[in-house]
Tab-separated table of C-alpha atoms in Angstrom:
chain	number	residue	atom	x	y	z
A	1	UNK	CA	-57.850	-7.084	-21.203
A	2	UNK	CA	-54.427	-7.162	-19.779
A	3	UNK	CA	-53.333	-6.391	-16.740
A	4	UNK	CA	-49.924	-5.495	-14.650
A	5	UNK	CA	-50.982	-7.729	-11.481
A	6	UNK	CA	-49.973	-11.053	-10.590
A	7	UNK	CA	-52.800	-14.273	-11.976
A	8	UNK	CA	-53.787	-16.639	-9.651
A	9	UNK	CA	-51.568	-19.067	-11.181
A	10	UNK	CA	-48.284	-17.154	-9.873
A	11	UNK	CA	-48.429	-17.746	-6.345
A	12	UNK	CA	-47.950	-21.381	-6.650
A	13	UNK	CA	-45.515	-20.873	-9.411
A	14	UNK	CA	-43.604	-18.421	-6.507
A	15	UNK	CA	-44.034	-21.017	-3.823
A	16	UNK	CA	-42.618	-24.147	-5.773
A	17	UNK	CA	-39.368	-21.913	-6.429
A	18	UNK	CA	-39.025	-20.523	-2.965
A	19	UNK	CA	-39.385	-24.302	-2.151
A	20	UNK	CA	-36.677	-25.341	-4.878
A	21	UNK	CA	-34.165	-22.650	-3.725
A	22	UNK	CA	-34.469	-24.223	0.192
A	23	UNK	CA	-34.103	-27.398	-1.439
A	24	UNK	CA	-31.135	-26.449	-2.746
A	25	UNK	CA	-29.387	-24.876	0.234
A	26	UNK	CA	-30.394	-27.589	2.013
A	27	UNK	CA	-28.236	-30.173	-0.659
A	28	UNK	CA	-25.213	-27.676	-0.208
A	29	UNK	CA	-25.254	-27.425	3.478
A	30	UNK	CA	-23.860	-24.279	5.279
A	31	UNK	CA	-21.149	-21.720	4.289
A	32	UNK	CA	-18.415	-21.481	6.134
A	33	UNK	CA	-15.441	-19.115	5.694
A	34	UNK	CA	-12.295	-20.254	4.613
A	35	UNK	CA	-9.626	-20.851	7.105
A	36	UNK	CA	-6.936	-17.905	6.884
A	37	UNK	CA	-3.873	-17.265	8.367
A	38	UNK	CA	-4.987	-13.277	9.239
A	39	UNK	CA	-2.859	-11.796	7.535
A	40	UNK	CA	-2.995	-9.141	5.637
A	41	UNK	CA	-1.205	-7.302	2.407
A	42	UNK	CA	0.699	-4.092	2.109
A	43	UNK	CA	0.870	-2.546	-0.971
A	44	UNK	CA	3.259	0.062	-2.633
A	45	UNK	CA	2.465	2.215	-5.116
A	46	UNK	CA	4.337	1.589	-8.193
A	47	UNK	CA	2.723	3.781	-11.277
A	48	UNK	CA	0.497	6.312	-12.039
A	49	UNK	CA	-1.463	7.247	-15.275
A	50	UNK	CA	-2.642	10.979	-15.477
A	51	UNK	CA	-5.146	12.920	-17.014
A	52	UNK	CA	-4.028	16.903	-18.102
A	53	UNK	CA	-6.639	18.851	-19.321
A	54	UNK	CA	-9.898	20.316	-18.077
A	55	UNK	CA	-12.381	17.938	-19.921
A	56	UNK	CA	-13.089	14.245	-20.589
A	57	UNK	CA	-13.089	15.672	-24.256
A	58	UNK	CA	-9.987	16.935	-24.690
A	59	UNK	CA	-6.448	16.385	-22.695
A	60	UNK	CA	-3.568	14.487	-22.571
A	61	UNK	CA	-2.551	11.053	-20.232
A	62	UNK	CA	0.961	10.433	-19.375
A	63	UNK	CA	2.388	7.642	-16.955
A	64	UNK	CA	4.658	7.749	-14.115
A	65	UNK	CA	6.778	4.774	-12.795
A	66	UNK	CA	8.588	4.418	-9.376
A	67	UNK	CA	12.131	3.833	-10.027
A	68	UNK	CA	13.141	3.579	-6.904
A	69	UNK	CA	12.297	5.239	-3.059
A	70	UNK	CA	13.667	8.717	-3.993
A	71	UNK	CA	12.928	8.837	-7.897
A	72	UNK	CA	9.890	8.235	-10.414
A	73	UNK	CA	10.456	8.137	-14.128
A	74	UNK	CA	7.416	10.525	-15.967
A	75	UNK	CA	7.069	8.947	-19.880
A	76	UNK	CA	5.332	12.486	-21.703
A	77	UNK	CA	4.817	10.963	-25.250
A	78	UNK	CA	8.651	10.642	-26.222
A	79	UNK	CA	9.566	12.371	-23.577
A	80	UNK	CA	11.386	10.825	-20.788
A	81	UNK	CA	12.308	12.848	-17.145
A	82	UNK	CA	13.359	11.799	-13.508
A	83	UNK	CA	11.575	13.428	-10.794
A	84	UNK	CA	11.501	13.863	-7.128
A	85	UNK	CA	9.106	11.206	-4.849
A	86	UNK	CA	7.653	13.675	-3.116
A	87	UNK	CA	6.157	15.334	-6.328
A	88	UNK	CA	4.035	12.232	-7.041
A	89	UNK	CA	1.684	13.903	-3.898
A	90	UNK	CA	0.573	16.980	-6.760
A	91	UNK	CA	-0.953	14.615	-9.145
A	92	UNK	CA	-4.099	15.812	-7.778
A	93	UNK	CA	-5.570	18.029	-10.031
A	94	UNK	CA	-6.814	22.004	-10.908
A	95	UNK	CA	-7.347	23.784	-14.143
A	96	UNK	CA	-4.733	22.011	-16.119
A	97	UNK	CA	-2.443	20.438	-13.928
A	98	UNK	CA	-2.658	16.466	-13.983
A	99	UNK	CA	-4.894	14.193	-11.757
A	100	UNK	CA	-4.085	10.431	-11.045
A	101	UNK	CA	-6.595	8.443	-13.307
A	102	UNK	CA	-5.439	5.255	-12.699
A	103	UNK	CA	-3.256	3.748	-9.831
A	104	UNK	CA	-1.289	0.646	-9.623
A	105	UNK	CA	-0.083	-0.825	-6.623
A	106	UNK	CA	2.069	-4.327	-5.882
A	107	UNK	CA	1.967	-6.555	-3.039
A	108	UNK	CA	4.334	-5.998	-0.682
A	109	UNK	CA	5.414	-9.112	1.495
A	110	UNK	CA	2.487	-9.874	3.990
A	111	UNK	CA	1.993	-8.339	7.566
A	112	UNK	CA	0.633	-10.598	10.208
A	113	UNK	CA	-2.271	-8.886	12.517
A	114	UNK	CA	-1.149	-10.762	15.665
A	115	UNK	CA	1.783	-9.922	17.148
């Protein structure tokens, strides 16, 4: 008859591994964090891919592209138009309207924490 608990012959089986993994760390030695330079990125947002439609089933993805500070270029299938920055801040959604699916960013040139 078989059963779900744990034979006799597991504990040592247990105990010879827990005794092979402190073995092991023992042969590495600790962990220590690399040494950094604390700094840290800044990123810009650069693109955008959309989602229009209501369901995972059905809908349509366009990108968006930052062409510069003021402008973003929207590619809609063959379709090519400029828009204003500040209408990048609607892609978030409702009903039909689109809703940022994927965001890419770039790194920016790094900031230092200390001052």
């Amino acid at each position: 008859m078989e059963t779900d608990e744990p034979s006799a012959s597991s504990e040592p089986d247990k105990n010879q591994a827990i005794a092979e993994i402190h073995a092991e760390a023992a042969r590495i030695g600790p962990v220590h964090a690399l040494d950094c330079d604390n700094k840290t990125g800044q990123y810009e947002l650069f693109g955008i891919i959309t989602h229009q439609g209501r369901t995972a089933e059905g809908g349509h993805y366009v990108a968006w592209v930052k062409r510069d500070a003021k402008t973003w270029l929207v590619f809609d299938d063959e379709t090519v138009a400029e828009i204003d920055a500040a209408r990048i801040k609607e892609l978030y959604g409702g009903g039909d309207w689109h809703i940022a699916y994927v965001c890419l960013y770039r790194k920016m040139d790094t900031l230092s924490l200390e001052g």
